[in-house]
PDB file of C-alpha atoms in Angstrom:
ATOM      1  CA  GLU G 287       6.837   9.910  20.145  1.00 59.00           C
ATOM      2  CA  THR G 288       3.034   9.509  19.654  1.00 64.00           C
ATOM      3  CA  PHE G 289       2.150  13.132  19.098  1.00 69.00           C
ATOM      4  CA  GLU G 290       5.273  13.654  16.633  1.00 74.00           C
ATOM      5  CA  PHE G 291       3.337  11.057  14.539  1.00 76.00           C
ATOM      6  CA  LEU G 292      -0.101  13.259  14.399  1.00 76.00           C
ATOM      7  CA  ASN G 293       2.451  15.936  12.714  1.00 72.00           C
ATOM      8  CA  VAL G 294       3.358  13.764  10.179  1.00 75.00           C
ATOM      9  CA  LEU G 295      -0.430  13.138   9.985  1.00 74.00           C
ATOM     10  CA  GLN G 296      -0.961  16.507   9.346  1.00 70.00           C
ATOM     11  CA  THR G 297       1.668  16.904   6.203  1.00 71.00           C
ATOM     12  CA  HIS G 298       0.010  14.333   4.569  1.00 70.00           C
ATOM     13  CA  GLY G 299      -3.423  15.581   4.300  1.00 66.00           C
ATOM     14  CA  PHE G 300      -4.603  14.262   7.635  1.00 67.00           C
ATOM     15  CA  PRO G 301      -7.261  11.264   7.314  1.00 67.00           C
ATOM     16  CA  LYS G 302      -9.344  10.338   9.803  1.00 73.00           C
ATOM     17  CA  VAL G 303      -7.624   9.339  13.034  1.00 78.00           C
ATOM     18  CA  ALA G 304      -9.314   7.745  16.164  1.00 82.00           C
ATOM     19  CA  GLY G 305      -6.514   7.229  19.269  1.00 85.00           C
ATOM     20  CA  VAL G 306      -6.625   4.586  21.540  1.00 86.00           C
ATOM     21  CA  LEU G 307      -5.348   4.627  24.861  1.00 85.00           C
ATOM     22  CA  THR G 308      -4.145   1.326  26.447  1.00 84.00           C
ATOM     23  CA  HIS G 309      -2.708   0.579  29.989  1.00 82.00           C
ATOM     24  CA  LEU G 310      -4.653   2.560  32.001  1.00 81.00           C
ATOM     25  CA  ASP G 311      -4.557  -0.971  34.358  1.00 80.00           C
ATOM     26  CA  LEU G 312      -1.038   0.805  35.578  1.00 83.00           C
ATOM     27  CA  PHE G 313      -2.409   3.335  37.378  1.00 84.00           C
ATOM     28  CA  ARG G 314      -2.970   2.443  41.094  1.00 86.00           C
ATOM     29  CA  ASP G 315      -5.439   5.571  41.813  1.00 89.00           C
ATOM     30  CA  VAL G 316      -8.421   6.423  39.676  1.00 89.00           C
ATOM     31  CA  SER G 317      -8.161   9.930  40.257  1.00 92.00           C
ATOM     32  CA  ALA G 318      -5.062   9.880  38.621  1.00 89.00           C
ATOM     33  CA  MET G 319      -6.040   7.449  35.719  1.00 88.00           C
ATOM     34  CA  ARG G 320      -9.427  10.099  34.969  1.00 90.00           C
ATOM     35  CA  LYS G 321      -6.777  13.578  35.105  1.00 93.00           C
ATOM     36  CA  ARG G 322      -4.650  12.041  32.595  1.00 89.00           C
ATOM     37  CA  LYS G 323      -7.681  10.462  30.356  1.00 88.00           C
ATOM     38  CA  LYS G 324      -8.450  14.553  30.438  1.00 91.00           C
ATOM     39  CA  GLU G 325      -5.411  15.998  29.653  1.00 91.00           C
ATOM     40  CA  LEU G 326      -4.602  13.260  26.892  1.00 87.00           C
ATOM     41  CA  LYS G 327      -8.370  13.806  25.259  1.00 89.00           C
ATOM     42  CA  ARG G 328      -7.590  17.473  25.592  1.00 89.00           C
ATOM     43  CA  ARG G 329      -3.916  17.209  23.932  1.00 87.00           C
ATOM     44  CA  PHE G 330      -5.457  15.007  21.153  1.00 84.00           C
ATOM     45  CA  ASP G 331      -8.446  17.086  20.608  1.00 84.00           C
ATOM     46  CA  THR G 332      -5.820  20.489  20.143  1.00 83.00           C
ATOM     47  CA  ASP G 333      -3.502  18.525  17.941  1.00 80.00           C
ATOM     48  CA  VAL G 334      -5.848  16.475  15.336  1.00 79.00           C
ATOM     49  CA  TYR G 335      -9.332  18.155  15.545  1.00 77.00           C
ATOM     50  CA  GLU G 336     -11.832  19.224  18.090  1.00 80.00           C
ATOM     51  CA  GLY G 337     -14.429  16.075  18.596  1.00 78.00           C
ATOM     52  CA  ALA G 338     -11.625  13.603  17.175  1.00 81.00           C
ATOM     53  CA  LYS G 339     -12.434  10.326  19.059  1.00 86.00           C
ATOM     54  CA  LEU G 340     -10.380   8.702  21.714  1.00 87.00           C
ATOM     55  CA  PHE G 341     -11.280   5.270  22.982  1.00 89.00           C
ATOM     56  CA  HIS G 342      -9.968   3.901  26.013  1.00 84.00           C
ATOM     57  CA  LEU G 343      -8.687   0.319  26.674  1.00 85.00           C
ATOM     58  CA  SER G 344      -8.649  -0.419  30.733  1.00 82.00           C
ATOM     59  CA  GLY G 345      -6.403  -3.344  30.411  1.00 78.00           C
ATOM     60  CA  LEU G 346      -5.264  -6.565  29.913  1.00 78.00           C
ATOM     61  CA  VAL G 347      -8.162  -9.212  31.674  1.00 77.00           C
ATOM     62  CA  TYR G 348      -6.073 -12.468  32.098  1.00 76.00           C
ATOM     63  CA  GLY G 349      -2.585 -10.399  31.606  1.00 73.00           C
ATOM     64  CA  ARG G 350      -3.735 -11.496  28.009  1.00 80.00           C
ATOM     65  CA  LEU G 351      -6.502  -9.498  26.360  1.00 84.00           C
ATOM     66  CA  TYR G 352      -8.182  -6.338  26.391  1.00 85.00           C
ATOM     67  CA  PRO G 353     -12.178  -6.308  27.348  1.00 85.00           C
ATOM     68  CA  LYS G 354     -14.774  -8.050  25.014  1.00 89.00           C
ATOM     69  CA  ASN G 355     -17.051  -4.680  25.217  1.00 90.00           C
ATOM     70  CA  GLU G 356     -14.146  -2.310  24.371  1.00 89.00           C
ATOM     71  CA  VAL G 357     -13.059  -3.744  21.371  1.00 90.00           C
ATOM     72  CA  ASN G 358     -16.404  -4.355  20.408  1.00 93.00           C
ATOM     73  CA  LEU G 359     -16.782  -0.249  20.773  1.00 91.00           C
ATOM     74  CA  LEU G 360     -13.665  -0.145  18.780  1.00 90.00           C
ATOM     75  CA  ALA G 361     -14.393  -2.356  16.002  1.00 92.00           C
ATOM     76  CA  ARG G 362     -17.612  -1.506  15.612  1.00 93.00           C
ATOM     77  CA  TYR G 363     -16.419   2.088  15.054  1.00 89.00           C
ATOM     78  CA  ILE G 364     -14.026   0.886  12.546  1.00 87.00           C
ATOM     79  CA  ALA G 365     -16.703  -1.047  10.505  1.00 91.00           C
ATOM     80  CA  VAL G 366     -18.640   2.030   9.996  1.00 90.00           C
ATOM     81  CA  GLN G 367     -16.296   4.196   8.946  1.00 83.00           C
ATOM     82  CA  ARG G 368     -16.639   6.314   5.583  1.00 80.00           C
ATOM     83  CA  PHE G 369     -13.557   7.257   4.220  1.00 74.00           C
ATOM     84  CA  ARG G 370     -14.248  10.682   1.886  1.00 71.00           C
ATOM     85  CA  PRO G 371     -11.354  11.330  -0.325  1.00 72.00           C
ATOM     86  CA  ILE G 372      -8.854  13.125   0.961  1.00 70.00           C
ATOM     87  CA  VAL G 373      -8.745  16.412  -1.672  1.00 75.00           C
ATOM     88  CA  TRP G 374      -5.856  18.172  -0.510  1.00 71.00           C
ATOM     89  CA  ARG G 375      -3.622  15.229  -0.937  1.00 71.00           C
ATOM     90  CA  ASN G 376      -5.385  14.780  -4.213  1.00 77.00           C
ATOM     91  CA  THR G 377      -4.761  18.346  -5.376  1.00 82.00           C
ATOM     92  CA  HIS G 378      -1.071  18.220  -3.505  1.00 78.00           C
ATOM     93  CA  SER G 379       1.605  16.095  -5.934  1.00 78.00           C
ATOM     94  CA  TYR G 380       4.375  15.142  -4.542  1.00 76.00           C
ATOM     95  CA  VAL G 381       7.827  13.525  -5.188  1.00 75.00           C
ATOM     96  CA  LEU G 382      10.141  11.331  -2.801  1.00 74.00           C
ATOM     97  CA  VAL G 383      13.431  11.390  -4.121  1.00 77.00           C
ATOM     98  CA  ASP G 384      16.120   9.120  -2.445  1.00 78.00           C
ATOM     99  CA  ARG G 385      19.120  10.697  -3.670  1.00 79.00           C
ATOM    100  CA  ILE G 386      19.749  12.872  -6.725  1.00 82.00           C
ATOM    101  CA  GLU G 387      23.203  13.228  -9.527  1.00 84.00           C
ATOM    102  CA  ASP G 388      23.849  15.422 -11.506  1.00 84.00           C
ATOM    103  CA  VAL G 389      24.637  14.313 -14.864  1.00 86.00           C
ATOM    104  CA  THR G 390      25.440  17.832 -16.580  1.00 86.00           C
ATOM    105  CA  PRO G 391      28.593  17.797 -18.616  1.00 85.00           C
ATOM    106  CA  PRO G 392      31.057  20.281 -17.029  1.00 82.00           C
ATOM    107  CA  GLU G 393      31.562  22.277 -20.146  1.00 84.00           C
ATOM    108  CA  HIS G 394      27.957  23.541 -20.001  1.00 82.00           C
ATOM    109  CA  VAL G 395      28.432  24.789 -16.373  1.00 81.00           C
ATOM    110  CA  ARG G 396      29.137  28.290 -16.607  1.00 74.00           C
ATOM    111  CA  ALA G 397      31.926  29.314 -13.723  1.00 59.00           C
TER     112      ALA G 397
END
């Protein structure tokens, strides 16, 4: 469902996206974890764009917090981002319609 959300972002002009991998502590084997990280990075690059940033939060410390240095790297990346205006979204207007009701008098409708 995460990669489906990326498709939703693509339809809305695709703002800057950074991925975060969590629950890496659930892998018992280090080589399996590395392999899965590489697979997800390749998939993320093809679905988003080549070179999209993907962060890895290795696991919870004491069952409560993520490692401080990994959280600091993510926070620093977010803090220094410069957001450029999304040109595609600004040039392509859209309307969200909840429902439509036809109020045309029946006599004005041709049969």
